[in-house]
Amino acid sequence: MNRKKIIAGNWKMNTTIEDGIQLATSLATRYESSEPLMILIPPFTHLMTIKGVLSGSTLALGAQNCHQETKGAYTGEISATMLSNCGIPYVILGHSERRQYFMETDSLLSKKVVAALHHKLIPIFCVGESLDIRNQDNQNDFVRGQLQEGLFHLSPEDFSKIIIAYEPIWAIGTGVTASPQQAQEMHEFIRSQIRDQYGDTIAEEIRILYGGSVKGSNAKEIFAGADVDGALVGGASLDADDFLKIAGGFN
């Protein structure tokens, strides 16, 4: 199946608004394709400004997180309602840094997914194992658990809206990248789990992105995997030239 490819740039807690305008403007004026779809995911403070910069371009916009509740006394949090009201279509949920630094569990994330979908956001749901788990050869069991608790409670209709990002924690920001074979093996495994839960049609439609030290120099190799549908990019998304090279990795 010809699944539409995605290149998503997670800026994390980087850039001032001025930096973000410069980066988004460079990408919006230089990238005119809709395949792969390019999604920029800046800090919350930048969203409305960057939305204006991207107006009329082929690029899309996403947020880095959202809260599971619609509203309330949750100082410092952003709800899915707020993002939807701002016209933000995508949101990252379950990034390994959120899991590690903010103790987000699959149980909590399952509620965030429901909130995001309820407010018409498209979740980019992250899964992935630590180096210890990989060294014990338990990565499949671990990722299966994340999928089962975080996503597999969804109806087929809702699940079909999800984008999954496999990000081996040992490859995030370390300069170490999973080999193309390791990436493809895990993506194929994730798709097999979806097939077991939801059937062939949904399994073939779901996009699975790879995240973990993707650069312009290694993107083409990684994207060669039959089940690799794009990338969730961190550091390299802050450099317009390198991010554009990654987007060109499918050519």
Short mmCIF file of C-alpha atoms in Angstrom, two decimals:
data_model
loop_
_atom_site.label_atom_id
_atom_site.label_comp_id
_atom_site.label_asym_id
_atom_site.label_seq_id
_atom_site.Cartn_x
_atom_site.Cartn_y
_atom_site.Cartn_z
CA MET A 1 0.00 0.00 0.00
CA ASN A 2 1.22 3.51 -0.82
CA ARG A 3 0.94 5.14 2.61
CA LYS A 4 1.50 8.90 2.56
CA LYS A 5 4.89 9.62 4.14
CA ILE A 6 5.43 12.07 7.00
CA ILE A 7 8.44 14.05 8.22
CA ALA A 8 7.70 15.65 11.60
CA GLY A 9 10.13 18.05 13.26
CA ASN A 10 9.96 18.16 17.07
CA TRP A 11 11.70 21.37 18.14
CA LYS A 12 11.37 20.42 21.83
CA MET A 13 12.32 23.31 24.19
CA ASN A 14 14.41 25.12 21.58
CA THR A 15 14.26 28.40 19.63
CA THR A 16 12.95 31.84 20.48
CA ILE A 17 9.93 33.03 18.53
CA GLU A 18 12.29 34.98 16.26
CA ASP A 19 14.37 31.85 15.63
CA GLY A 20 11.19 29.88 14.97
CA ILE A 21 9.91 32.42 12.44
CA GLN A 22 13.21 32.30 10.58
CA LEU A 23 13.27 28.49 10.52
CA ALA A 24 9.62 28.08 9.56
CA THR A 25 9.89 30.75 6.86
CA SER A 26 12.93 29.05 5.35
CA LEU A 27 11.15 25.69 5.25
CA ALA A 28 7.82 27.06 4.01
CA THR A 29 9.44 28.91 1.11
CA ARG A 30 11.78 26.11 0.09
CA TYR A 31 9.55 23.04 0.52
CA GLU A 32 6.64 22.95 -1.90
CA SER A 33 5.83 19.23 -1.91
CA SER A 34 2.95 17.52 -0.13
CA GLU A 35 4.75 14.13 -0.15
CA PRO A 36 6.15 13.56 2.36
CA LEU A 37 3.93 15.71 4.52
CA MET A 38 6.14 18.01 6.58
CA ILE A 39 4.87 18.80 10.11
CA LEU A 40 6.54 21.42 12.31
CA ILE A 41 6.12 20.94 16.07
CA PRO A 42 7.41 24.04 17.90
CA PRO A 43 7.03 25.06 21.56
CA PHE A 44 3.53 26.12 22.64
CA THR A 45 4.57 29.80 22.74
CA HIS A 46 5.26 29.72 18.98
CA LEU A 47 2.19 27.92 17.69
CA MET A 48 -0.02 30.81 16.56
CA THR A 49 2.89 32.79 15.14
CA ILE A 50 4.19 29.78 13.18
CA LYS A 51 0.65 29.01 12.03
CA GLY A 52 0.63 32.42 10.34
CA VAL A 53 4.02 31.79 8.74
CA LEU A 54 2.83 28.46 7.31
CA SER A 55 -0.44 29.86 5.92
CA GLY A 56 -0.67 29.02 2.24
CA SER A 57 2.23 26.52 2.38
CA THR A 58 2.18 22.74 2.18
CA LEU A 59 3.47 22.40 5.76
CA ALA A 60 1.35 21.36 8.75
CA LEU A 61 1.61 22.21 12.43
CA GLY A 62 1.59 20.15 15.62
CA ALA A 63 1.94 20.52 19.38
CA GLN A 64 4.33 18.69 21.68
CA ASN A 65 1.84 17.52 24.31
CA CYS A 66 -1.64 18.02 25.73
CA HIS A 67 -3.43 17.35 29.01
CA GLN A 68 -6.02 14.62 29.42
CA GLU A 69 -8.65 16.94 30.94
CA THR A 70 -10.73 19.45 29.01
CA LYS A 71 -10.19 22.25 31.53
CA GLY A 72 -9.48 22.84 35.20
CA ALA A 73 -6.94 23.82 37.83
CA TYR A 74 -3.88 22.42 36.06
CA THR A 75 -1.42 25.30 36.10
CA GLY A 76 0.98 25.28 33.19
CA GLU A 77 -0.91 22.68 31.15
CA ILE A 78 -2.49 22.88 27.69
CA SER A 79 -5.71 21.03 26.86
CA ALA A 80 -6.68 19.34 23.61
CA THR A 81 -9.62 21.76 23.52
CA MET A 82 -7.24 24.72 23.43
CA LEU A 83 -5.15 23.21 20.65
CA SER A 84 -8.20 22.33 18.60
CA ASN A 85 -9.62 25.82 19.08
CA CYS A 86 -6.33 27.22 17.74
CA GLY A 87 -6.60 25.05 14.63
CA ILE A 88 -3.61 22.82 15.49
CA PRO A 89 -4.20 19.42 13.84
CA TYR A 90 -1.43 17.21 15.31
CA VAL A 91 -0.10 16.47 18.80
CA ILE A 92 2.78 14.31 20.04
CA LEU A 93 1.81 12.00 22.91
CA GLY A 94 4.05 9.69 24.90
CA HIS A 95 7.42 11.01 23.81
CA SER A 96 10.14 9.23 25.77
CA GLU A 97 11.17 12.50 27.42
CA ARG A 98 7.63 12.95 28.71
CA ARG A 99 7.63 9.37 29.97
CA GLN A 100 11.05 9.69 31.61
CA TYR A 101 11.10 13.23 33.01
CA PHE A 102 7.41 13.69 33.77
CA MET A 103 6.59 10.08 34.69
CA GLU A 104 3.85 9.71 32.08
CA THR A 105 2.51 6.16 32.06
CA ASP A 106 0.68 4.25 29.36
CA SER A 107 -2.44 4.43 31.51
CA LEU A 108 -2.24 8.23 31.57
CA LEU A 109 -1.38 8.38 27.88
CA SER A 110 -4.41 6.28 26.99
CA LYS A 111 -6.54 9.08 28.48
CA LYS A 112 -4.61 11.74 26.58
CA VAL A 113 -5.19 9.86 23.35
CA VAL A 114 -8.93 9.76 24.00
CA ALA A 115 -8.96 13.50 24.79
CA ALA A 116 -7.00 14.34 21.64
CA LEU A 117 -9.22 12.26 19.38
CA HIS A 118 -12.37 13.66 21.00
CA HIS A 119 -11.23 17.15 20.02
CA LYS A 120 -10.30 16.12 16.47
CA LEU A 121 -6.53 16.14 16.99
CA ILE A 122 -4.35 13.50 15.33
CA PRO A 123 -2.02 11.93 17.91
CA ILE A 124 1.55 11.00 17.02
CA PHE A 125 1.91 8.30 19.65
CA CYS A 126 5.48 7.38 20.63
CA VAL A 127 6.71 3.95 21.69
CA GLY A 128 10.21 2.59 22.21
CA GLU A 129 12.56 0.75 24.50
CA SER A 130 15.62 1.64 26.58
CA LEU A 131 19.08 0.25 25.91
CA ASP A 132 18.77 -2.16 28.87
CA ILE A 133 15.58 -3.62 27.43
CA ARG A 134 17.16 -3.89 23.97
CA ASN A 135 20.25 -5.61 25.42
CA GLN A 136 17.97 -8.17 27.12
CA ASP A 137 16.22 -8.76 23.77
CA ASN A 138 12.91 -7.77 25.37
CA GLN A 139 12.13 -4.86 23.05
CA ASN A 140 9.20 -6.58 21.33
CA ASP A 141 7.44 -7.45 24.58
CA PHE A 142 8.00 -3.93 25.91
CA VAL A 143 6.65 -2.17 22.82
CA ARG A 144 3.73 -4.61 22.64
CA GLY A 145 2.81 -3.57 26.20
CA GLN A 146 2.94 0.12 25.30
CA LEU A 147 0.63 -0.47 22.36
CA GLN A 148 -1.81 -2.63 24.30
CA GLU A 149 -2.20 -0.28 27.25
CA GLY A 150 -1.82 3.02 25.44
CA LEU A 151 -3.78 2.43 22.22
CA PHE A 152 -5.48 -0.92 21.84
CA HIS A 153 -8.50 0.14 23.90
CA LEU A 154 -9.55 2.32 20.95
CA SER A 155 -12.28 1.41 18.50
CA PRO A 156 -11.08 0.51 14.98
CA GLU A 157 -12.42 3.84 13.71
CA ASP A 158 -10.47 5.85 16.28
CA PHE A 159 -7.32 3.77 16.04
CA SER A 160 -7.18 4.28 12.29
CA LYS A 161 -6.57 8.01 12.92
CA ILE A 162 -3.38 7.40 14.95
CA ILE A 163 0.18 7.93 13.75
CA ILE A 164 2.76 5.82 15.60
CA ALA A 165 6.39 6.82 16.10
CA TYR A 166 8.93 4.19 17.09
CA GLU A 167 11.75 5.90 18.95
CA PRO A 168 14.35 3.65 20.56
CA ILE A 169 15.30 5.65 23.64
CA TRP A 170 18.95 4.69 23.24
CA ALA A 171 19.05 6.49 19.89
CA ILE A 172 17.43 9.81 20.85
CA GLY A 173 19.89 12.68 20.88
CA THR A 174 22.82 10.30 21.30
CA GLY A 175 24.09 10.29 17.74
CA VAL A 176 23.49 6.52 17.73
CA THR A 177 20.88 5.42 15.23
CA ALA A 178 19.12 2.09 15.01
CA SER A 179 20.38 0.29 11.94
CA PRO A 180 17.99 0.26 8.97
CA GLN A 181 17.44 -3.43 9.70
CA GLN A 182 16.63 -2.79 13.39
CA ALA A 183 14.21 -0.01 12.45
CA GLN A 184 12.46 -2.12 9.83
CA GLU A 185 12.24 -5.14 12.14
CA MET A 186 10.50 -3.14 14.87
CA HIS A 187 8.20 -1.34 12.43
CA GLU A 188 7.22 -4.68 10.93
CA PHE A 189 6.59 -6.04 14.44
CA ILE A 190 4.41 -3.05 15.36
CA ARG A 191 2.40 -3.50 12.18
CA SER A 192 1.95 -7.20 12.97
CA GLN A 193 0.54 -6.30 16.40
CA ILE A 194 -1.89 -3.86 14.80
CA ARG A 195 -2.90 -6.56 12.33
CA ASP A 196 -3.61 -8.99 15.16
CA GLN A 197 -5.73 -6.41 16.97
CA TYR A 198 -7.50 -4.59 14.12
CA GLY A 199 -7.04 -6.62 10.94
CA ASP A 200 -5.17 -6.26 7.66
CA THR A 201 -6.79 -3.10 6.31
CA ILE A 202 -6.05 -0.87 9.29
CA ALA A 203 -2.59 -2.40 9.74
CA GLU A 204 -1.68 -1.48 6.17
CA GLU A 205 -3.06 2.05 6.48
CA ILE A 206 -1.37 3.12 9.74
CA ARG A 207 1.76 5.26 9.32
CA ILE A 208 4.72 4.27 11.51
CA LEU A 209 7.52 6.83 11.81
CA TYR A 210 11.08 6.25 13.03
CA GLY A 211 12.60 8.62 15.58
CA GLY A 212 16.16 8.56 16.84
CA SER A 213 19.11 10.62 15.52
CA VAL A 214 17.73 10.82 11.99
CA LYS A 215 19.87 13.06 9.78
CA GLY A 216 20.07 13.96 6.13
CA SER A 217 23.02 11.58 5.82
CA ASN A 218 21.16 8.47 7.04
CA ALA A 219 17.51 9.15 6.13
CA LYS A 220 17.51 7.39 2.77
CA GLU A 221 18.83 4.16 4.28
CA ILE A 222 16.28 4.22 7.11
CA PHE A 223 13.39 5.00 4.75
CA ALA A 224 14.25 2.00 2.59
CA GLY A 225 12.41 -0.22 5.08
CA ALA A 226 9.04 -1.33 3.71
CA ASP A 227 7.28 -0.48 6.98
CA VAL A 228 9.06 2.84 7.66
CA ASP A 229 6.68 5.64 6.69
CA GLY A 230 8.75 8.64 7.70
CA ALA A 231 10.48 10.15 10.69
CA LEU A 232 9.94 12.05 13.92
CA VAL A 233 13.04 14.23 13.94
CA GLY A 234 14.55 16.09 16.90
CA GLY A 235 17.81 18.00 16.65
CA ALA A 236 18.14 17.86 12.88
CA SER A 237 14.75 19.56 12.47
CA LEU A 238 16.30 22.76 13.85
CA ASP A 239 18.52 23.02 10.78
CA ALA A 240 16.52 23.84 7.64
CA ASP A 241 19.10 22.38 5.26
CA ASP A 242 19.36 19.07 7.10
CA PHE A 243 15.61 18.79 7.60
CA LEU A 244 15.06 19.31 3.88
CA LYS A 245 17.65 16.61 3.14
CA ILE A 246 15.70 14.23 5.42
CA ALA A 247 12.50 15.04 3.54
CA GLY A 248 14.34 14.21 0.34
CA GLY A 249 15.25 10.77 1.67
CA PHE A 250 12.26 9.19 -0.07
CA ASN A 251 13.43 10.35 -3.50
#
